[in-house]
PDB file of C-alpha atoms and ligand atoms in Angstrom:
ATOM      1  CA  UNK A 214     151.944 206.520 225.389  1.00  0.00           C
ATOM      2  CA  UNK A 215     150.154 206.471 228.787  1.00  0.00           C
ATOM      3  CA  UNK A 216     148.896 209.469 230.078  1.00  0.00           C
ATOM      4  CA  UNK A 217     148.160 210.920 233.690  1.00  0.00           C
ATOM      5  CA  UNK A 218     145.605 213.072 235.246  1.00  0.00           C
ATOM      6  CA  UNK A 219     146.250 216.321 237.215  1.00  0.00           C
ATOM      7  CA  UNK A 220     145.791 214.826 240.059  1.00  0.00           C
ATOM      8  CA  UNK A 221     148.327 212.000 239.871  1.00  0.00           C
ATOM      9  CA  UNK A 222     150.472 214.897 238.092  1.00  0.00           C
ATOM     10  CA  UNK A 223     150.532 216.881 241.642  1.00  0.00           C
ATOM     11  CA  UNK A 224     150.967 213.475 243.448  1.00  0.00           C
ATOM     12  CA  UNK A 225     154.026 212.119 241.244  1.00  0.00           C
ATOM     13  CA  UNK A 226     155.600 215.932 242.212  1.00  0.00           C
ATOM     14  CA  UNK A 227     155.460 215.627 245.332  1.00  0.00           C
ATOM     15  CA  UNK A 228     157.011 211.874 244.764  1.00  0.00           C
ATOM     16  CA  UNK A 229     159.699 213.165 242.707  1.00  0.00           C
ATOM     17  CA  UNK A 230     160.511 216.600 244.978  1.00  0.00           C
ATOM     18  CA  UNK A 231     160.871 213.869 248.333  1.00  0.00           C
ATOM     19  CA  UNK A 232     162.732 210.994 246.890  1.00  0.00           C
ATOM     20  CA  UNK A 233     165.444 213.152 245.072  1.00  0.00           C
ATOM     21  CA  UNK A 234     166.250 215.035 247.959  1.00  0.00           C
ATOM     22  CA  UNK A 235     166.262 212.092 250.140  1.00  0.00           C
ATOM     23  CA  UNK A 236     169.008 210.583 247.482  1.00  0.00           C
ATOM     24  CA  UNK A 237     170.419 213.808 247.304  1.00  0.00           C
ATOM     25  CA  UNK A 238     171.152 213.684 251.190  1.00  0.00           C
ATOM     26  CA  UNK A 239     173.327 210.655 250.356  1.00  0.00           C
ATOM     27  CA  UNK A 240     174.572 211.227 246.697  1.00  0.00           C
ATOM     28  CA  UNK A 241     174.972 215.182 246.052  1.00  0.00           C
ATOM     29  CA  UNK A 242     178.302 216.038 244.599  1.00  0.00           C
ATOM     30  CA  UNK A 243     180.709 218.033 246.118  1.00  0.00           C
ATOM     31  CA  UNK A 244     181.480 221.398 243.959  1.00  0.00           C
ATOM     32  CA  UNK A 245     183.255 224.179 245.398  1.00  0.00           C
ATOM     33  CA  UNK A 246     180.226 226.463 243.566  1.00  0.00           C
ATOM     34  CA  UNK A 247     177.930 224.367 245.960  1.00  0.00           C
ATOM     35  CA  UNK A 248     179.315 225.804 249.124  1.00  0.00           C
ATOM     36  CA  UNK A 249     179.231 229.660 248.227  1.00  0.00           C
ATOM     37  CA  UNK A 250     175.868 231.335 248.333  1.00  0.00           C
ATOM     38  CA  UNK A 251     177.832 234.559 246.964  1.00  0.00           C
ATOM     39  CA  UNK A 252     175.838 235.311 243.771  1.00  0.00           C
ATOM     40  CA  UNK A 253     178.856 236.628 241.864  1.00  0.00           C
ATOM     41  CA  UNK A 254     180.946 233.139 242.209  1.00  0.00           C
ATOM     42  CA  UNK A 255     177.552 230.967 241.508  1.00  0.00           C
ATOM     43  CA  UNK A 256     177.235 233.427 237.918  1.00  0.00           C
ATOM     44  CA  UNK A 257     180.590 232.441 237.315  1.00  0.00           C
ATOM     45  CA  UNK A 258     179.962 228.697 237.712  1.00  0.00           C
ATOM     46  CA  UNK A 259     176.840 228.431 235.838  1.00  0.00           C
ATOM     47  CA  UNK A 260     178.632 230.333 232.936  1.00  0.00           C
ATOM     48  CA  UNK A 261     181.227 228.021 232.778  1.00  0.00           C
ATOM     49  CA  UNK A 262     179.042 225.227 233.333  1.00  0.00           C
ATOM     50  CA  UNK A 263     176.772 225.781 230.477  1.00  0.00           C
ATOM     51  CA  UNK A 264     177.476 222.830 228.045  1.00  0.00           C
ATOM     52  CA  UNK A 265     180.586 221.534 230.269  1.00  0.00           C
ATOM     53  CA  UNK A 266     180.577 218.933 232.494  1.00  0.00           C
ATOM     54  CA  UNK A 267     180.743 219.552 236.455  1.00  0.00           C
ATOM     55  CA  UNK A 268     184.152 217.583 236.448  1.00  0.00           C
ATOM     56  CA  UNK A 269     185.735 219.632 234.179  1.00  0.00           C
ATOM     57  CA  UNK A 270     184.563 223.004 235.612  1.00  0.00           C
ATOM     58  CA  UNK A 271     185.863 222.317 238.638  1.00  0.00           C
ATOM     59  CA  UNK A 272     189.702 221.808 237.865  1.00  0.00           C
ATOM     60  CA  UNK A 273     189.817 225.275 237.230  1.00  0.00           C
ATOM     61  CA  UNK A 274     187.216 226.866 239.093  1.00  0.00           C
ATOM     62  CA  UNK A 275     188.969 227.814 242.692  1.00  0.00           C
ATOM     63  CA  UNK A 276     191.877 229.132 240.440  1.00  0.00           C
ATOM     64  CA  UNK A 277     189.466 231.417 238.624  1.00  0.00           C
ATOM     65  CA  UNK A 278     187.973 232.852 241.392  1.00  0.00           C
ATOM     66  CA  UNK A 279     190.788 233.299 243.167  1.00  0.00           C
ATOM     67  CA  UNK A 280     192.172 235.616 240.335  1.00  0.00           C
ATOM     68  CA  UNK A 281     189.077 237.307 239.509  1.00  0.00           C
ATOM     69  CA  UNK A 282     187.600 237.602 243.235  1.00  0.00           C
ATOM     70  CA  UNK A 283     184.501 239.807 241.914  1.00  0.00           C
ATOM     71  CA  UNK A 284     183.275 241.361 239.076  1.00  0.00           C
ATOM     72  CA  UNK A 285     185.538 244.552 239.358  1.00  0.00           C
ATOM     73  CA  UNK A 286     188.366 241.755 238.409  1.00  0.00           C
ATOM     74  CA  UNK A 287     186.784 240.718 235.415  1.00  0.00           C
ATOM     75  CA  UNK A 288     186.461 244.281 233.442  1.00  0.00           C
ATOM     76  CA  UNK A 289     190.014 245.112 234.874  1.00  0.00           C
ATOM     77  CA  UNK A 290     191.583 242.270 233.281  1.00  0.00           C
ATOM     78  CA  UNK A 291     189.726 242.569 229.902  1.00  0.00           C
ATOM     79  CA  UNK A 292     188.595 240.429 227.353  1.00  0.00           C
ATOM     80  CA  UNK A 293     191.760 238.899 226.301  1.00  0.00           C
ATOM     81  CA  UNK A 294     193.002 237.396 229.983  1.00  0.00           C
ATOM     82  CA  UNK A 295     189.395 236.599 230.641  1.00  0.00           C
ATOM     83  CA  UNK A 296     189.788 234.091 227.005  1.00  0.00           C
ATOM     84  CA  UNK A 297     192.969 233.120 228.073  1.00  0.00           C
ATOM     85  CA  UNK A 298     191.981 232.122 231.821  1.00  0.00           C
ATOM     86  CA  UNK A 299     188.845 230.179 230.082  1.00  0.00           C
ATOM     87  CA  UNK A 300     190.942 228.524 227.281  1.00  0.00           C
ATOM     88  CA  UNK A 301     191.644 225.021 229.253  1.00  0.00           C
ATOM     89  CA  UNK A 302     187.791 224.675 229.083  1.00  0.00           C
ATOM     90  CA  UNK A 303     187.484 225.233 225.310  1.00  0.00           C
ATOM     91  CA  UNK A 304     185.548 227.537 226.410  1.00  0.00           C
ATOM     92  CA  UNK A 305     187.634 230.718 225.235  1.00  0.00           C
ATOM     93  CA  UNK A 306     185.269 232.307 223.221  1.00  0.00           C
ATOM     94  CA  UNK A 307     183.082 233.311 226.722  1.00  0.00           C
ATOM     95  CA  UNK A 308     185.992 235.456 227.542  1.00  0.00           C
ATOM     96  CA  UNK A 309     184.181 238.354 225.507  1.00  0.00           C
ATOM     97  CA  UNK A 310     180.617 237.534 226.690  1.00  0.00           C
ATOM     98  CA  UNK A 311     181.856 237.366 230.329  1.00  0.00           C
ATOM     99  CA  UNK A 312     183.511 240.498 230.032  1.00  0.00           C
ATOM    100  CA  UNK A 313     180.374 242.479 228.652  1.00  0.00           C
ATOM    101  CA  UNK A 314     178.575 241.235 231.114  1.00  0.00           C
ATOM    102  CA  UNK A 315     180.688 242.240 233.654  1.00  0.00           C
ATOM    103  CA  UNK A 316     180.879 245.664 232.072  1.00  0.00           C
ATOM    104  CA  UNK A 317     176.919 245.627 231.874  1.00  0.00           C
ATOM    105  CA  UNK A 318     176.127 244.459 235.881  1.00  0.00           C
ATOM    106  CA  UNK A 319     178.333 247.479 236.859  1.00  0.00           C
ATOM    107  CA  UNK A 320     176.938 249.856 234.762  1.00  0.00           C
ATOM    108  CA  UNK A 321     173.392 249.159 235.283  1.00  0.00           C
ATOM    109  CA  UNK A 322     173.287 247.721 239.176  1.00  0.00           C
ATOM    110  CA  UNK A 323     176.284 249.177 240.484  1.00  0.00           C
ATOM    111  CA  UNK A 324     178.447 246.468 240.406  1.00  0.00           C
ATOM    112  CA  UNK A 325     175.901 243.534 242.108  1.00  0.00           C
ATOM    113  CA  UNK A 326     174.193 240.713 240.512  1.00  0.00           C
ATOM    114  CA  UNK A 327     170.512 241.218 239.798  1.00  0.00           C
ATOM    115  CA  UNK A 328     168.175 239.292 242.275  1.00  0.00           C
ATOM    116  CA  UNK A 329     165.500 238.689 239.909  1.00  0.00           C
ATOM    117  CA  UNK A 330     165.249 236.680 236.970  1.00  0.00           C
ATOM    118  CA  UNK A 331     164.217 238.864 234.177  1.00  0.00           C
ATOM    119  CA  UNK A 332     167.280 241.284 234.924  1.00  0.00           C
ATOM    120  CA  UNK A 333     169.003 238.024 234.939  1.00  0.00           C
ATOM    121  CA  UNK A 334     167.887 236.782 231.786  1.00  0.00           C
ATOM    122  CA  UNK A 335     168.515 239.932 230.341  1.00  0.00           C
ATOM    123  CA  UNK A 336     172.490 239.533 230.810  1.00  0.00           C
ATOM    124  CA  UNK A 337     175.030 238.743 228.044  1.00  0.00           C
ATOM    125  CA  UNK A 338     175.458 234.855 227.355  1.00  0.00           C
ATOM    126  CA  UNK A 339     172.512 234.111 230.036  1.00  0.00           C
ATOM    127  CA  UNK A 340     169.594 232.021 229.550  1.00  0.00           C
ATOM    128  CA  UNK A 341     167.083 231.222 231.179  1.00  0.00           C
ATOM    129  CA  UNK A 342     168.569 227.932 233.055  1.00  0.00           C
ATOM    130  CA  UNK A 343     171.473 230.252 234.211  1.00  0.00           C
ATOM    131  CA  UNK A 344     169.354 232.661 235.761  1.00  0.00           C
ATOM    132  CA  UNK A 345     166.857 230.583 237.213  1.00  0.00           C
ATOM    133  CA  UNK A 346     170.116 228.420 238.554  1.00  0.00           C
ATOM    134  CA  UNK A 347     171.631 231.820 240.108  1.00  0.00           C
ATOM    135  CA  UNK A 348     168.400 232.227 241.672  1.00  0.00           C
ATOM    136  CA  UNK A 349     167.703 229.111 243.449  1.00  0.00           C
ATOM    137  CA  UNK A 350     171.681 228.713 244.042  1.00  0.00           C
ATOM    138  CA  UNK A 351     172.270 232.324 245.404  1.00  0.00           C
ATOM    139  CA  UNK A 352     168.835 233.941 246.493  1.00  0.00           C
ATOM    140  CA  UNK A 353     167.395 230.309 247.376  1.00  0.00           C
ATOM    141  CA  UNK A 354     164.408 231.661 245.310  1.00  0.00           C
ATOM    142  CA  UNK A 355     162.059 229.131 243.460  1.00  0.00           C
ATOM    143  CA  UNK A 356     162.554 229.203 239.444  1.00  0.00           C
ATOM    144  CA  UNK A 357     162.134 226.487 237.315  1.00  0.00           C
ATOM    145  CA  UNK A 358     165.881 225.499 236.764  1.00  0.00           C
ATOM    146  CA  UNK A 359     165.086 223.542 233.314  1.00  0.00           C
ATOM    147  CA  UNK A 360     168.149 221.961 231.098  1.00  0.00           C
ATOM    148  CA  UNK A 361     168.388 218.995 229.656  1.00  0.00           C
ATOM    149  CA  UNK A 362     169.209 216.722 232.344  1.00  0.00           C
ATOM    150  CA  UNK A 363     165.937 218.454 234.176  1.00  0.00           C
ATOM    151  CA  UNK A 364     163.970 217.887 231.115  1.00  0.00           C
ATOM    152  CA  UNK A 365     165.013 214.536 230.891  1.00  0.00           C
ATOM    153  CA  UNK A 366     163.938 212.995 234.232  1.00  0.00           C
ATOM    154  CA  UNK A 367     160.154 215.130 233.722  1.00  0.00           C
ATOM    155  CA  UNK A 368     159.694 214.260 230.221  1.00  0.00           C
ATOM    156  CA  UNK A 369     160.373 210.362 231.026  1.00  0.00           C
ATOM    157  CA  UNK A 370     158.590 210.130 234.668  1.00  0.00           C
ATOM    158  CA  UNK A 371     155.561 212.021 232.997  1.00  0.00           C
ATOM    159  CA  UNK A 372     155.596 210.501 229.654  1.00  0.00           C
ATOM    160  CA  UNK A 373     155.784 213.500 227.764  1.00  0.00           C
ATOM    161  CA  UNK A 374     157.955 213.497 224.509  1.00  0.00           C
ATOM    162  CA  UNK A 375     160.619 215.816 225.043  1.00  0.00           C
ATOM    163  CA  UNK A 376     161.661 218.799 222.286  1.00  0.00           C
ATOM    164  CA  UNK A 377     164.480 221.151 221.733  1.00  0.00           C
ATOM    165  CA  UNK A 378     162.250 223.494 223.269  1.00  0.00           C
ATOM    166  CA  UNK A 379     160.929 221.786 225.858  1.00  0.00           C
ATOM    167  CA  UNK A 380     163.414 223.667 227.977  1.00  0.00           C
ATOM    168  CA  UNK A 381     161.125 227.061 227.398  1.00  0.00           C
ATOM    169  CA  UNK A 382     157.620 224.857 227.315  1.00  0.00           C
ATOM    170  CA  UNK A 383     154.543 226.238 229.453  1.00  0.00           C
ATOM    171  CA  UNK A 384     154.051 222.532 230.194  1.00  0.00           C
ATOM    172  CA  UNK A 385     157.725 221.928 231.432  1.00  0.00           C
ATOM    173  CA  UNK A 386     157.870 225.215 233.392  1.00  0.00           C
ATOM    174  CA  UNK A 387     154.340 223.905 235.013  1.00  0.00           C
ATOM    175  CA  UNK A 388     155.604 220.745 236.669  1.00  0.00           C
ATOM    176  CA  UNK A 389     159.001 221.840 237.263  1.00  0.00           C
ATOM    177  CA  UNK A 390     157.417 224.476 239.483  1.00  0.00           C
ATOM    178  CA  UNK A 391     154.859 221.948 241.190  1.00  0.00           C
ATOM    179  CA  UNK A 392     157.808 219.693 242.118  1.00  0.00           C
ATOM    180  CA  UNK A 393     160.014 222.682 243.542  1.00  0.00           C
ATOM    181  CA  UNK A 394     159.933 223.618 247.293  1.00  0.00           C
ATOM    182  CA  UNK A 395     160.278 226.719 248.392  1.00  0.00           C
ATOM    183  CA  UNK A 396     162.189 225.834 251.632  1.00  0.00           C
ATOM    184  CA  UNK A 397     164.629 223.375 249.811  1.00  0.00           C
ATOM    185  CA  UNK A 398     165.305 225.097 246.373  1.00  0.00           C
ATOM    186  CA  UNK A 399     168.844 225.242 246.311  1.00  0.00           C
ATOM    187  CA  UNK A 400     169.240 221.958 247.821  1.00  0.00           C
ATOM    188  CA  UNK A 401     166.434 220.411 245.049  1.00  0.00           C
ATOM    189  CA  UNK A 402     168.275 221.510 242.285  1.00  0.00           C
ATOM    190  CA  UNK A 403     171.861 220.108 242.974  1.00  0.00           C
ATOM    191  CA  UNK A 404     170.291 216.635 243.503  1.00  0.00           C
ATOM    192  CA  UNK A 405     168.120 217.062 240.629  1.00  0.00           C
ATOM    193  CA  UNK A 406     170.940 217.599 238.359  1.00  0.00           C
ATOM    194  CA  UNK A 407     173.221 214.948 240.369  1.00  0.00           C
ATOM    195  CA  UNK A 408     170.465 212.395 240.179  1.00  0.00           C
ATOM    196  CA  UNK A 409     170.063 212.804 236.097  1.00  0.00           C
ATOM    197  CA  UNK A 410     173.714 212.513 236.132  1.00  0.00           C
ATOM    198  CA  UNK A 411     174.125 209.636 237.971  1.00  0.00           C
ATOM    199  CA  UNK A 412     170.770 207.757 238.050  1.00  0.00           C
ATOM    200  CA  UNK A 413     168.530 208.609 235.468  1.00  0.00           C
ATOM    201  CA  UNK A 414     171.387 209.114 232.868  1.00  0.00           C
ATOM    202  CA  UNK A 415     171.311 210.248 229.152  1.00  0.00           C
ATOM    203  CA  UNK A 416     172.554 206.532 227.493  1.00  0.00           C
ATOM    204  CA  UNK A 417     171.773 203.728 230.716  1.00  0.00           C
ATOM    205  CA  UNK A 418     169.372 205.077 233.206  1.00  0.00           C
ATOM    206  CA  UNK A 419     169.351 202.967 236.618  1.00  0.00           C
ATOM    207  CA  UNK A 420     166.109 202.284 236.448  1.00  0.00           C
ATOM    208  CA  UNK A 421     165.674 199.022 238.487  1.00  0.00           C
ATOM    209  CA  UNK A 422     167.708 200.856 241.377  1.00  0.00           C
ATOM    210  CA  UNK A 423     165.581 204.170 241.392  1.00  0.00           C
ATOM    211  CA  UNK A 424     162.707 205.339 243.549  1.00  0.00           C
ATOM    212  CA  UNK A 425     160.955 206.712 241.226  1.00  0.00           C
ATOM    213  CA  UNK A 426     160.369 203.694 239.440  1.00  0.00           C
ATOM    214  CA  UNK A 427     156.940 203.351 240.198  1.00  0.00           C
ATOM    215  CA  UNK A 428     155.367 206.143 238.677  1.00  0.00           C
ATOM    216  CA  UNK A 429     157.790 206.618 235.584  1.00  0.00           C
ATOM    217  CA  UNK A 430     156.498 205.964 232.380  1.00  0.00           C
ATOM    218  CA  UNK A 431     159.544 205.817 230.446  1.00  0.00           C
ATOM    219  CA  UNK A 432     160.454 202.301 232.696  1.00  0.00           C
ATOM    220  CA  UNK A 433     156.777 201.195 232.728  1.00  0.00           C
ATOM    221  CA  UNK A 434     156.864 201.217 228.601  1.00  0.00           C
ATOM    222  CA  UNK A 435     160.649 199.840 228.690  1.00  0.00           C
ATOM    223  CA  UNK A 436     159.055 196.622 230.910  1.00  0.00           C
TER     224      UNK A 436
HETATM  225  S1  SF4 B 185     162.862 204.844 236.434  1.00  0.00           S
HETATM  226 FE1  SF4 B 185     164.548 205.027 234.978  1.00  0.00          FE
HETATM  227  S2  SF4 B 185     163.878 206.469 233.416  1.00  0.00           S
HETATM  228 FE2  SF4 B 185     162.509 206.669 235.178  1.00  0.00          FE
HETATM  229  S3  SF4 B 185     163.378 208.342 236.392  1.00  0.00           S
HETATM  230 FE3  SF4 B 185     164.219 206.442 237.188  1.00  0.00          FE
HETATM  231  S4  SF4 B 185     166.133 206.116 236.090  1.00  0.00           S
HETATM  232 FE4  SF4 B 185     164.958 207.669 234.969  1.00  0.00          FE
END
């Protein structure tokens, strides 16, 4: 496999960072959980997003919200509604997690969402994608936001062989965070994700269309 040096590592970053968010500008989906920066509602959406699609998510998102407006809603309707509510995603067995979690951010911050990642990542049924998405999304805060579709788009630009736990890697974390901008987190991350669902995809990546064609491995091996 090739390899690159640090040097071309910070270049390709700073690549990557300005051509995604200039296809972002053009190609970013539109999700309700995009246009909220209310940290409660953005929790919400990265819990139900976690192994479900975007598309899916959002046919019953606004309803959700709209019944459980904040996390007061959530413990009040306990954990049988909450599995109920979540059932049309198959994802009915979060109703629990959801609602000790709920139980757990009012006991132990009064009812608001914790604004840093460890308190985050110390929540019920969240990982470290959620909170690192929760804190890019709502406190526009730098964290490396890695999943698979993340993961995917490093591990083939840089040539690096990608693991179940390259999600959690030092070396992941490392170029995620040279390749985030401070000033355009939030906005990095939704066309980060968009772009490895549309462009850079799982099965057919678009690789003859894509602007970061010249410095990805993956394509240069595939020529
Ligand atoms: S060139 Fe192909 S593999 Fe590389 S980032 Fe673009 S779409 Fe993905």
């Amino acid at each position: 496999m090739m390899e690159i040096n640090k040097k071309e590592e910070s270049d390709i970053s700073f690549r990557i960072r300005n051509i995604i968010l200039a296809w972002g500008e053009k190609n970013m989906r539109n999700f309700p959980w995009r246009h909220t920066g209310d940290p409660y509602k953005i929790l919400i959406a990265e819990i139900m997003l976690h192994r479900t699609r975007a598309e899916q998510v959002n046919r019953i998102y606004d309803s959700f919200i709209m019944k459980y407006p904040d996390i007061y809603a959530i413990v009040d309707a306990g954990p049988h509604a909450l599995k109920n509510d979540l059932k049309s995603l198959g994802l009915s067995y979060r109703g629990d997690m959801l609602y000790r979690l709920a139980a757990q951010i009012i006991e132990k911050y009064d009812g608001n969402i914790p604004d840093n990642i460890n308190d985050l990542a110390s929540l019920p049924g969240i990982g470290d994608y959620a909170a690192s998405a929760v804190m890019c999304s709502a406190y526009k805060s730098p964290a490396p936001f890695l999943d698979t579709n993340t993961v995917r788009i490093i591990s083939r630009v840089y040539g690096i062989k990608p693991t179940d736990s390259s999600r959690r890697s030092k070396e992941f974390k490392m170029i995620m965070n040279s390749i985030i901008d401070s000033s355009d987190t939030r906005k990095l991350m939704f066309s980060m994700l968009d772009f490895a669902a549309i462009v850079c995809t799982h099965h057919t990546p678009e690789c003859s269309v894509c602007g970061l064609n010249r410095d990805c491995i993956f394509h240069k091996e595939m020529k």
